[in-house]
Amino acid sequence: MTAVSFLEGGLDANRALPGDGLDWLKKRRDKGAEKFGALGLPTPKLESWKYTRLRPLDDNTYTPVLDGAGDASVKDLPSVGDVAGRLVFVNGKLREDLSDVSDLPEGVRFGPLDEILKDDPAWAEAHLGVVAQDADQAMLALNDAMMDSGFVLHVQKGVVLRKPVEVVMVGGMTDQPVAYFPRNLIVIEPNAQATLVKHHVGRGVGAYFANAATEIDVADGAIFKNYKVQAESMQATHVSTTHARVGRDATFESFNLSIGGLLSRSEAWITLAGEGAHCGFNGAYMMRGNEHCDNTSYIDMAVPNTTCKQVYKGVLDDAARAVFQGKIHVARDAQKADGRMLNKTLLLSNEAEIDTKPELEIYADDVQCAHGATTGQLDQTALFYLRSRGIPEALARNMLVQSFLGDALDEITDAHVREVFMDRVVHWLPAHCYLAGEWKESA
Amino acid sequence: MLEIKDLHATVQGKEILKGVNLIIEPGEVHAIMGPNGSGKSTLSYVLAGRDGYEVTGGRIIYEGEDLTELDPEERAAKGIFLAFQYPVEIPGVPNSTFLNEAVNAVRRYRGEDELDKIQFVKMLRAKTKELNMSDEMLKRAVNVGFSGGEKKRNEVLQMAVLEPKLSILDETDSGLDIDALKIVSDGVNALRAPDRSSLVITHYQRLLDYIVPDKVHVLARGRIQKTGGKELALELEKNGYADYAGEEAA
Ligand SMILES: Nc1ncnc2c1ncn2[C@@H]1O[C@H](COP(=O)(O)OP(=O)(O)OP(=O)(O)O)[C@@H](O)[C@H]1O
Ligand SMILES: [Mg+2]
């Protein structure tokens, strides 16, 4: 099959994957394989893939990671600090020695997918593939076919998780290109609350291809905050497809900080399914070299009285490219919808490029919606002003970049995570960066 | 302190300064007056080293050193300060952070120890109080949402904090109410010392009642057309610039 030339062993490799004894899962895998066989990898001929081509998959053959993650030492993994639980995956496989879920509160399940498939297959069957269903998403179909592990976060009715839970996904460190397919399942039951921080990092040398799928069910009255830092390596291809459903009076907040990865595509499909649902869907991207970063989202305001706010800001240096495609869809009877979308990009070099496509598709008549996109360069007058006060050019540039991204990061409602993310932003900035002040003051 | 010799400068290919000569001795305050568009701000930007303001002839000697090749931050570190005619808004950067960065950058450049947070805040509070500014303005983003007069005061605060040797004030008095004018003038006068100098650009004779200049220059058509004492400002107030309109030097 030509469609899977990038995968050693093709889609048949999936027979060795977890849950092989489960009939329903086998059917799902087979269906995914069939669908992907028919669709093949997305090409720029598809409207939603017009600006992003999965070129590394043309150039490499990746071996699916089928067995354990090995015990290679991985040090200095990122963390937000005090967490309720932490799972570390290396090339898609859980590393128990680096994980700690021994202290989870009552009513919270947080573990690898393969474990839940083993321990509670009925629950898994009832939830897996419910929110994430789409007929034409090749990358989701590929994940359906190949899902290896990934994590499950399940918070029961009314349970409030005070500390965040954390997932670290490490890629790389292999002699030959590897592929892995995390499948993540998040179920936040009615009136429950949880915060998740995901770190994606690349280590060592070696190309890798991560094709993740995440499904999120934020039930009525629940609050779920989903924070992601993508700091993949310069040889990484990172594709993630997220489907989320937000119930009545529920809040789903998401922030995607993309600071590294040769090629990344984060695609999200969010349905505001219950009245009073709110979604804050935000992010920041900082790319350099020849990195390519694509954020594509579709937010469906399906019922009356929902709100959504989207702020994406990015900084591109060298020959980096970014794509922002955002669509807010307001259904015919979704009156009083309030939807806002903003994308702003700062180009630090003449070779950097952004393709931005914010769209509103409104079928209701009583709505408040707005969208906008701007692209610009560093404000030379501001740069001169800072320099005229003695601030060296490199630092002045960093200050302006940081302040530019600041109002995207201000959308992060968890103050501690916001600080940690701002710190990552500062570390992305070129050297000689020195900041004496406290940026918190601006918040 | 400062010696400008036959300075020619162009902006976007257009010659604005056409042979400026000016000498400021240590401890002196000089005022520059002149019609709109005569090149006053251009001169101030050239002195501060702004990109795009190209020196095409002549020299600027500051404390015995030719400035023309130096970056703006180096000039600042050497003690040159420009209070902008139109202070720039910088969203997202708190005023206090900005001032802290500036002070420490200049100190690093001079090989001095940086001020720690406590020392800095103490110093800043004192200066803020002298200028009758609220602490709240320190927390806000640099100049964002400041009124015209507040922006000008903020320029003087920066000057007070950086303690420059050569202060260039480009119409810092415009837009100030009478009380603010007094406060700002006090701020400038507080820096008067035998080893510090100021160049005050203004349209109003009134400012010079507060900041009494040693010399007054008329800049018109890209050159200093006349130099005199304080009484020259009074004369200009009465007669305007008609005497200097002359024909455009081609
Ligand atoms: N970036 C620029 N491009 C083109 N012309 C410019 C530019 N900057 C300044 N000039 C021109 O240079 C001349 C001098 O301007 P400048 O701002 O120095 O005047 P000024 O004496 O400060 O006037 P004012 O009293 O109004 O502040 C003006 O004719 C102005 O239009
Ligand atoms: Mg001017």
XYZ file of C-alpha atoms and ligand atoms in Angstrom:
725
model
C 0.000 0.000 0.000
C 1.644 3.230 -1.074
C -0.245 5.235 1.506
C 1.876 3.866 4.346
C 5.298 3.824 2.758
C 6.482 5.970 5.673
C 5.782 3.150 8.152
C 8.013 0.119 8.423
C 5.709 -2.917 8.265
C 2.773 -0.749 7.183
C -0.439 -0.777 9.171
C -0.152 -4.501 9.857
C 2.302 -3.682 12.580
C -0.708 -2.835 14.746
C -1.289 -6.500 15.638
C 1.301 -6.294 18.350
C -0.336 -3.265 19.958
C -2.205 -3.151 23.259
C -5.776 -4.368 23.483
C -5.286 -7.026 20.825
C -7.681 -9.352 22.617
C -10.519 -6.824 22.605
C -12.884 -7.389 19.770
C -14.347 -3.882 19.726
C -10.901 -2.354 19.651
C -9.765 -4.650 16.862
C -12.789 -3.552 14.846
C -11.936 0.064 15.501
C -8.340 -0.439 14.452
C -9.404 -2.237 11.298
C -11.833 0.508 10.456
C -9.133 3.130 11.026
C -6.707 1.189 8.848
C -9.249 0.878 6.105
C -10.088 4.547 6.246
C -6.485 5.634 6.258
C -5.795 3.251 3.377
C -8.481 5.004 1.402
C -7.560 8.560 2.391
C -3.785 8.328 2.486
C -1.676 11.085 3.993
C -3.183 14.542 3.660
C -1.831 16.516 0.754
C -1.961 20.239 0.015
C -4.861 19.493 -2.301
C -7.061 19.307 0.765
C -8.171 22.783 1.780
C -7.274 22.342 5.437
C -3.796 21.067 4.524
C -3.095 23.663 1.889
C -0.219 25.242 3.792
C 1.247 22.227 5.556
C 2.873 19.330 3.839
C 4.063 16.339 5.847
C 7.326 16.345 3.978
C 9.438 14.464 6.547
C 7.120 11.500 5.967
C 8.142 11.509 2.310
C 11.797 11.412 3.218
C 11.880 8.839 6.018
C 10.620 5.413 6.890
C 9.630 5.261 10.527
C 9.539 2.122 12.623
C 6.567 1.900 14.966
C 7.696 1.487 18.532
C 6.151 -1.813 19.527
C 7.956 -2.896 22.635
C 9.088 -1.247 25.836
C 10.631 2.157 26.091
C 13.961 0.824 27.278
C 15.676 2.288 30.266
C 17.839 4.899 28.629
C 18.447 7.646 31.094
C 16.410 10.745 30.431
C 17.284 13.569 32.698
C 16.093 17.064 33.362
C 12.582 16.579 32.140
C 10.346 19.620 32.395
C 7.794 19.935 35.150
C 5.468 22.539 36.571
C 6.444 21.438 40.044
C 3.905 20.382 42.609
C 1.557 17.991 40.791
C -1.049 15.415 41.755
C 0.391 12.843 39.369
C 2.918 12.539 36.613
C 3.275 10.167 33.686
C 6.371 9.995 31.524
C 6.336 8.328 28.137
C 9.415 7.736 26.016
C 8.664 7.259 22.355
C 5.077 6.567 23.283
C 5.735 3.983 25.978
C 5.216 4.528 29.667
C 8.318 4.754 31.810
C 7.121 3.631 35.205
C 10.426 4.472 36.826
C 9.958 8.136 35.891
C 6.233 8.315 36.592
C 4.391 8.786 39.827
C 0.677 8.338 40.245
C 0.789 6.933 43.750
C -0.880 9.880 45.376
C -3.962 10.580 43.284
C -7.017 11.854 45.097
C -10.128 9.709 45.395
C -12.238 9.710 42.259
C -9.364 10.389 39.866
C -7.970 7.895 37.426
C -4.761 8.864 35.673
C -2.730 6.204 33.936
C -1.604 4.762 30.621
C -4.261 3.722 28.144
C -3.054 0.128 27.880
C -3.543 -0.317 31.599
C -7.132 0.920 31.422
C -7.777 -1.346 28.442
C -6.669 -4.223 30.633
C -8.304 -3.192 33.910
C -11.552 -1.642 32.769
C -12.244 -2.511 29.148
C -15.976 -1.833 29.468
C -15.340 1.786 30.522
C -12.768 2.172 27.778
C -15.186 0.831 25.202
C -17.875 3.241 26.383
C -15.572 6.279 26.013
C -12.898 5.658 23.430
C -13.807 7.016 20.045
C -16.987 8.685 21.239
C -15.904 12.310 21.089
C -13.267 11.755 18.409
C -15.187 10.690 15.377
C -14.649 12.054 11.977
C -14.983 10.538 8.592
C -12.310 12.470 6.711
C -9.484 12.945 9.140
C -6.709 10.758 7.858
C -4.433 11.450 10.793
C -7.144 10.469 13.265
C -7.840 7.310 11.264
C -4.120 6.530 11.378
C -4.167 6.936 15.127
C -7.277 4.745 15.364
C -5.395 2.052 13.506
C -2.115 2.374 15.336
C -2.908 3.731 18.804
C -0.279 2.324 21.134
C -0.562 3.888 24.516
C -1.110 7.446 25.650
C -2.864 8.386 28.831
C -6.296 8.421 30.384
C -7.467 11.114 32.765
C -10.820 10.429 34.335
C -12.221 12.668 37.049
C -15.449 11.594 38.644
C -18.522 13.680 39.244
C -17.971 16.662 41.500
C -14.331 15.851 42.223
C -12.090 18.899 42.203
C -8.458 18.169 41.461
C -6.570 20.989 43.147
C -3.124 20.330 41.761
C -2.485 19.753 38.078
C -1.622 16.391 36.620
C 1.281 16.279 34.242
C 2.300 14.225 31.230
C 5.740 14.258 29.640
C 6.127 12.785 26.190
C 9.735 12.323 25.177
C 10.704 11.518 21.602
C 13.965 10.709 19.882
C 17.117 8.980 21.170
C 16.993 6.218 18.559
C 19.333 5.160 15.733
C 16.586 4.974 13.185
C 13.435 7.004 12.730
C 10.607 5.845 14.979
C 6.877 6.446 15.007
C 4.461 6.322 17.882
C 0.772 6.952 18.214
C -0.411 8.141 21.614
C -4.122 7.980 22.196
C -5.272 10.144 25.057
C -8.665 10.050 26.647
C -9.904 12.692 29.049
C -13.241 12.441 30.769
C -14.199 15.144 33.227
C -17.541 14.208 34.720
C -20.240 16.741 35.696
C -19.078 19.506 38.047
C -15.582 18.057 38.293
C -12.472 20.202 37.815
C -8.993 19.371 36.605
C -5.881 20.900 35.081
C -3.520 19.004 32.828
C -0.068 20.067 31.667
C 1.511 18.204 28.773
C 5.149 18.582 27.873
C 6.395 17.301 24.561
C 10.151 17.205 24.343
C 12.725 15.792 21.975
C 15.936 14.263 23.251
C 19.167 13.215 21.631
C 19.362 12.832 17.895
C 17.071 10.850 15.659
C 13.987 11.601 13.662
C 10.633 10.694 15.102
C 7.036 10.989 14.121
C 4.398 11.363 16.811
C 0.809 11.137 15.702
C -1.367 11.735 18.724
C -5.111 11.825 19.125
C -6.821 13.196 22.184
C -10.466 13.127 23.054
C -11.861 15.300 25.758
C -15.288 15.209 27.318
C -15.965 18.157 29.606
C -19.356 17.296 31.074
C -21.990 19.716 32.376
C -20.685 22.189 34.926
C -17.139 20.856 34.707
C -13.954 22.894 34.275
C -10.990 21.504 32.413
C -7.741 23.331 31.691
C -5.505 21.792 29.104
C -2.011 23.228 28.783
C 0.577 22.005 26.334
C 4.190 22.906 25.691
C 5.534 21.567 22.468
C 9.322 21.662 22.575
C 10.082 18.905 20.114
C 13.440 18.457 18.446
C 14.552 19.769 15.085
C 13.981 16.288 13.674
C 10.507 15.811 15.031
C 7.236 15.589 13.194
C 4.438 16.207 15.632
C 0.857 15.782 14.566
C -1.922 15.998 17.086
C -5.646 15.862 16.602
C -7.868 16.860 19.492
C -11.603 16.496 19.725
C -13.409 18.080 22.618
C -17.016 18.314 23.652
C -18.016 20.945 26.181
C -21.281 20.488 28.063
C -23.798 22.847 29.618
C -22.202 25.573 31.766
C -18.866 23.817 31.386
C -15.539 25.499 30.672
C -12.762 24.198 28.520
C -9.564 26.188 28.500
C -6.634 25.310 26.321
C -3.238 26.844 25.738
C -0.740 25.489 23.267
C 2.775 26.875 23.565
C 4.773 25.731 20.550
C 8.453 26.423 20.866
C 10.058 23.661 18.866
C 9.691 20.928 16.288
C 10.706 20.560 12.662
C 7.108 20.139 11.627
C 4.085 20.385 13.838
C 0.402 20.415 13.259
C -2.033 20.808 16.133
C -5.570 20.375 15.005
C -8.552 20.779 17.289
C -12.256 20.228 16.872
C -14.313 21.639 19.676
C -18.039 21.478 20.082
C -19.770 23.765 22.542
C -22.624 21.359 23.021
C -24.506 22.694 26.023
C -25.933 26.133 26.775
C -23.586 28.265 28.842
C -20.545 26.367 27.595
C -17.359 28.394 27.377
C -14.140 27.734 25.608
C -10.890 29.674 25.810
C -8.703 28.292 23.083
C -5.354 30.036 22.979
C -1.745 29.608 22.096
C 1.619 31.061 21.253
C 4.180 29.872 18.757
C 7.849 30.732 18.512
C 9.721 29.193 15.652
C 13.116 29.604 14.079
C 15.422 27.840 11.634
C 13.262 26.004 9.143
C 10.620 24.942 11.619
C 7.023 24.804 10.528
C 4.141 25.113 12.967
C 0.485 24.741 12.086
C -2.420 25.478 14.410
C -5.756 24.583 12.944
C -9.001 24.696 14.843
C -12.686 24.418 14.331
C -14.962 25.606 17.098
C -18.586 24.727 16.719
C -20.961 26.899 18.731
C -23.795 24.478 18.378
C -26.389 25.710 20.858
C -27.561 29.108 22.190
C -25.671 31.163 24.807
C -22.168 29.862 24.359
C -18.961 31.868 24.397
C -15.542 31.300 22.985
C -12.389 33.346 22.865
C -9.337 32.509 20.856
C -6.018 34.370 21.024
C -3.021 33.029 19.127
C 0.183 34.996 18.883
C 3.447 34.005 17.355
C 6.985 35.054 16.634
C 8.856 33.726 13.628
C 12.560 34.091 12.984
C 14.912 32.880 10.227
C 13.012 30.909 7.597
C 10.379 29.580 9.983
C 6.807 29.221 8.847
C 3.572 29.151 10.709
C 0.012 28.488 9.748
C -3.029 29.630 11.643
C -6.377 28.384 10.470
C -9.247 29.049 12.800
C -12.884 28.694 12.122
C -15.720 29.549 14.467
C -18.988 28.098 13.316
C -22.224 29.383 14.802
C -25.189 27.107 14.204
C -28.533 28.449 13.028
C -30.246 28.389 16.403
C -27.147 29.199 18.455
C -28.432 32.673 19.367
C -26.466 34.948 21.691
C -23.229 33.266 20.747
C -20.174 35.348 21.631
C -17.145 34.294 19.635
C -13.857 36.130 19.291
C -10.753 35.147 17.449
C -7.452 36.933 17.115
C -4.206 35.917 15.488
C -1.125 38.129 15.545
C 2.302 37.314 14.263
C 5.597 39.088 14.524
C 8.066 38.367 11.752
C 11.648 38.828 12.873
C 13.187 38.023 9.519
C 12.382 38.643 5.901
C 12.320 34.950 5.154
C 9.819 34.032 7.851
C 6.295 33.451 6.698
C 2.808 33.160 8.149
C -0.331 31.968 6.472
C -3.275 33.058 8.534
C -6.901 32.315 7.871
C -9.328 33.315 10.599
C -12.907 32.584 9.637
C -16.356 33.058 11.052
C -19.217 31.045 9.701
C -22.387 32.380 11.214
C -25.867 31.059 10.629
C -27.607 32.568 13.661
C -28.704 36.220 13.530
C -28.364 37.392 17.120
C -24.671 36.925 17.831
C -21.592 38.892 18.811
C -18.617 37.643 16.891
C -15.384 39.187 15.744
C -12.133 38.037 14.270
C -8.902 39.593 13.206
C -5.383 38.858 12.138
C -2.310 41.023 11.901
C 1.232 40.417 10.808
C 4.012 42.838 11.475
C 7.594 43.470 12.309
C 9.224 44.591 15.480
C 8.330 48.215 16.163
C 11.493 50.100 15.242
C 10.464 53.202 17.146
C 9.948 51.190 20.321
C 13.262 49.461 19.745
C 15.036 52.799 19.461
C 13.262 54.108 22.529
C 14.489 51.183 24.636
C 18.004 51.398 23.228
C 18.154 55.133 23.823
C 17.752 54.300 27.506
C 20.839 52.106 27.440
C 19.137 48.761 26.938
C 21.248 46.681 24.531
C 19.603 45.828 21.238
C 19.361 42.072 21.887
C 17.668 42.633 25.214
C 15.425 45.331 23.805
C 14.281 42.932 21.096
C 13.625 40.248 23.682
C 11.608 42.642 25.794
C 9.454 43.564 22.830
C 8.949 39.948 21.783
C 8.096 38.944 25.301
C 5.636 41.757 25.743
C 4.093 40.927 22.377
C 3.425 37.350 23.440
C 2.454 38.469 26.920
C -1.160 39.128 26.164
C -1.624 35.671 24.688
C -0.094 34.131 27.797
C -2.324 36.335 29.923
C -5.183 34.137 28.730
C -3.792 31.318 30.878
C -5.963 31.497 33.971
C -3.713 29.298 36.116
C -1.219 31.810 37.485
C 1.492 29.279 38.206
C 1.313 27.679 34.769
C 1.348 31.124 33.208
C 4.578 31.882 34.989
C 6.175 28.596 33.981
C 5.147 29.147 30.370
C 6.484 32.702 30.399
C 9.738 31.292 31.614
C 9.793 28.933 28.638
C 9.212 31.907 26.372
C 12.148 33.732 27.918
C 14.356 30.701 27.429
C 13.435 30.474 23.788
C 14.650 34.011 23.232
C 18.173 34.524 21.948
C 21.005 34.614 24.439
C 22.113 37.740 26.298
C 18.590 37.895 27.512
C 18.544 39.464 30.888
C 15.465 40.514 32.730
C 15.619 42.194 36.079
C 11.975 43.049 36.427
C 9.054 40.896 37.252
C 6.729 40.394 34.394
C 3.983 39.319 36.720
C 3.398 42.959 37.431
C 1.904 43.431 33.996
C -0.794 40.854 34.572
C 31.194 68.418 26.621
C 29.621 68.509 23.162
C 30.996 69.899 19.956
C 28.995 69.693 16.755
C 30.961 70.654 13.664
C 29.399 71.343 10.305
C 26.878 68.549 10.805
C 24.933 67.391 7.782
C 22.251 64.739 8.135
C 19.663 63.211 5.868
C 16.435 61.388 6.539
C 15.167 59.132 3.782
C 17.492 60.761 1.323
C 16.396 64.284 2.230
C 18.965 66.596 3.745
C 17.540 68.107 6.927
C 20.622 69.342 8.759
C 22.795 71.467 6.543
C 25.850 72.358 8.528
C 25.028 72.726 12.212
C 27.733 74.135 14.481
C 27.292 74.102 18.227
C 29.536 73.933 21.265
C 28.214 73.179 24.739
C 30.654 73.477 27.624
C 30.327 71.385 30.789
C 27.740 72.820 33.162
C 25.979 74.845 30.488
C 22.349 74.819 29.493
C 21.590 75.686 25.890
C 18.194 76.249 24.366
C 17.280 75.671 20.753
C 14.271 77.377 19.279
C 13.109 77.417 15.725
C 10.152 77.073 13.390
C 8.297 73.808 12.885
C 10.113 71.455 10.585
C 13.428 73.239 10.908
C 15.259 70.112 12.065
C 15.270 70.360 15.861
C 13.999 66.837 16.489
C 16.194 65.565 13.694
C 19.205 66.993 15.489
C 18.121 65.325 18.720
C 17.684 61.949 17.004
C 21.050 62.258 15.306
C 22.633 62.929 18.688
C 20.891 59.892 20.183
C 21.870 57.663 17.263
C 18.569 56.730 15.723
C 18.680 54.399 12.706
C 17.701 56.108 9.482
C 19.119 59.472 10.506
C 22.241 59.430 8.478
C 25.161 61.703 9.138
C 26.495 62.673 5.731
C 29.044 65.209 6.841
C 30.648 66.855 9.839
C 31.334 65.511 13.278
C 29.807 65.131 16.703
C 32.409 65.135 19.441
C 31.167 64.222 22.900
C 33.684 64.311 25.720
C 36.471 64.119 23.195
C 35.034 61.135 21.340
C 33.369 60.984 17.938
C 29.839 59.682 18.482
C 28.763 58.983 14.957
C 29.615 55.286 14.903
C 28.162 54.454 18.320
C 24.920 52.571 18.936
C 22.144 54.364 20.812
C 22.674 52.161 23.885
C 26.369 53.020 23.968
C 25.599 56.696 23.819
C 23.087 56.271 26.632
C 25.655 54.423 28.693
C 28.085 57.272 28.117
C 25.561 59.651 29.588
C 23.477 60.989 26.714
C 19.767 61.140 27.291
C 17.011 62.219 24.953
C 13.594 63.128 26.310
C 11.421 62.439 23.287
C 9.062 64.967 21.781
C 6.665 62.051 21.329
C 7.375 59.417 23.987
C 6.773 55.903 22.717
C 4.158 53.513 24.093
C 5.379 50.001 24.806
C 2.484 47.702 25.604
C 3.191 44.808 27.926
C 6.367 46.204 29.472
C 5.759 47.624 32.937
C 7.284 51.043 33.469
C 9.230 49.884 36.526
C 10.700 46.915 34.657
C 11.731 49.210 31.855
C 13.441 51.611 34.244
C 15.108 48.765 36.099
C 16.472 47.294 32.878
C 17.712 50.679 31.752
C 19.467 51.509 35.005
C 21.136 48.129 35.245
C 22.128 48.060 31.586
C 23.850 51.397 31.985
C 25.504 50.291 35.217
C 26.723 47.059 33.622
C 28.150 49.024 30.740
C 30.031 51.273 33.110
C 31.346 48.301 35.058
C 29.320 49.174 38.138
C 27.342 46.695 40.217
C 23.713 46.344 39.321
C 21.213 47.616 41.820
C 19.327 44.868 43.560
C 15.576 44.952 43.635
C 15.371 46.677 47.005
C 17.925 49.359 46.211
C 16.256 50.008 42.891
C 12.758 50.298 44.306
C 13.978 52.630 47.019
C 15.708 54.889 44.536
C 12.754 54.811 42.155
C 10.226 55.636 44.865
C 12.226 58.675 45.901
C 12.502 60.010 42.348
C 8.851 59.311 41.655
C 7.886 61.299 44.688
C 10.067 64.231 43.725
C 8.279 64.389 40.400
C 4.897 64.083 42.034
C 4.079 60.928 40.099
C 2.001 58.072 41.465
C 3.428 54.614 42.066
C 0.576 53.331 39.998
C 2.239 54.790 36.901
C 5.224 52.578 37.562
C 3.142 49.444 37.300
C 1.452 50.401 34.089
C 2.949 49.572 30.729
C 5.422 52.190 29.501
C 3.453 55.275 28.422
C 0.396 53.211 27.493
C -2.702 55.204 28.228
C -0.661 58.011 29.794
C -1.937 61.503 29.173
C 0.274 63.834 27.179
C 1.557 65.513 30.330
C 2.084 62.184 32.102
C 4.221 60.990 29.233
C 6.417 64.062 29.509
C 6.750 63.585 33.242
C 7.675 59.980 32.621
C 10.485 61.178 30.364
C 11.787 63.347 33.158
C 11.507 60.426 35.581
C 13.681 58.354 33.265
C 16.145 61.196 33.104
C 16.197 61.542 36.873
C 16.803 57.817 37.278
C 19.559 57.607 34.669
C 21.306 60.824 35.748
C 22.745 61.639 32.334
C 25.649 63.979 31.670
C 24.057 65.448 28.591
C 20.277 65.770 28.615
C 18.495 66.664 25.423
C 14.912 67.695 26.045
C 12.810 67.861 22.916
C 9.768 69.995 23.682
C 9.354 68.411 27.076
C 7.349 71.485 28.091
C 4.693 71.068 25.406
C 1.457 69.819 26.849
C 2.402 70.428 30.464
C 0.154 72.325 32.823
C 1.686 75.146 34.858
C 2.344 73.028 37.947
C 3.838 70.225 35.898
C 6.068 72.687 34.097
C 7.430 73.758 37.434
C 7.970 70.175 38.595
C 9.631 69.148 35.370
C 11.871 72.203 35.445
C 12.858 71.388 39.005
C 13.748 67.927 37.791
C 16.013 69.347 35.123
C 17.539 71.916 37.450
C 18.201 69.216 40.031
C 20.623 67.692 37.551
C 22.464 70.957 36.994
C 26.066 70.478 37.964
C 29.465 71.685 36.773
C 29.959 68.442 34.852
C 26.491 68.116 33.354
C 24.936 69.937 30.455
C 21.514 70.234 28.855
C 20.151 71.023 25.458
C 16.576 72.215 25.721
C 14.433 72.378 22.609
C 11.352 74.513 23.078
C 8.876 76.782 21.388
C 8.084 78.731 24.520
C 10.091 81.388 26.223
C 8.211 80.587 29.430
C 10.175 77.373 30.058
C 13.367 79.410 30.017
C 12.142 81.378 33.001
C 12.399 78.140 34.942
C 15.378 76.587 33.248
C 17.560 79.566 32.649
C 19.797 78.934 29.646
C 23.356 80.117 29.149
C 22.755 80.383 25.434
C 19.825 80.424 23.049
C 20.154 79.301 19.421
C 17.808 79.715 16.535
C 17.722 76.684 14.269
C 16.108 77.362 10.923
C 16.501 75.808 7.527
C 18.820 73.175 8.907
C 21.374 75.553 10.419
C 21.954 77.595 13.528
C 21.042 81.056 12.266
C 21.677 83.035 15.398
C 23.005 82.583 18.902
C 22.407 84.844 21.854
C 21.592 84.975 25.533
C 18.279 84.535 27.264
C 17.036 87.819 25.786
C 17.029 86.213 22.319
C 14.113 84.051 23.423
C 12.147 87.140 24.412
C 12.903 88.755 21.099
C 11.702 85.653 19.220
C 8.546 85.624 21.299
C 7.841 89.131 20.083
C 8.964 88.990 16.449
C 8.591 85.342 15.485
C 10.901 83.704 12.983
C 10.241 85.998 10.048
C 13.837 87.250 10.168
C 15.123 83.737 9.608
C 12.713 82.636 6.912
C 15.218 83.501 4.212
C 15.399 81.451 1.117
C 15.877 77.733 1.228
C 19.506 76.785 0.867
C 19.422 74.497 -2.120
N 11.151 60.019 8.425
C 11.074 61.149 7.712
N 10.837 61.117 6.387
C 10.778 62.246 5.667
N 10.921 63.466 6.174
C 11.154 63.574 7.484
C 11.249 62.438 8.322
N 11.496 62.832 9.580
C 11.550 64.185 9.521
N 11.355 64.636 8.275
C 11.305 66.031 7.840
O 12.408 66.698 8.372
C 12.074 68.039 8.658
C 12.512 68.367 10.061
O 11.716 67.639 10.987
P 11.917 67.783 12.549
O 11.009 66.802 13.192
O 13.350 67.668 12.852
O 11.413 69.255 12.815
P 11.297 70.041 14.175
O 12.173 71.219 14.048
O 11.511 69.152 15.317
O 9.772 70.522 14.108
P 8.670 70.704 15.274
O 8.906 72.043 15.853
O 7.381 70.682 14.545
O 8.839 69.594 16.229
C 10.589 68.168 8.430
O 10.384 68.795 7.194
C 10.103 66.758 8.403
O 8.984 66.610 7.572
Mg 10.349 68.420 16.790
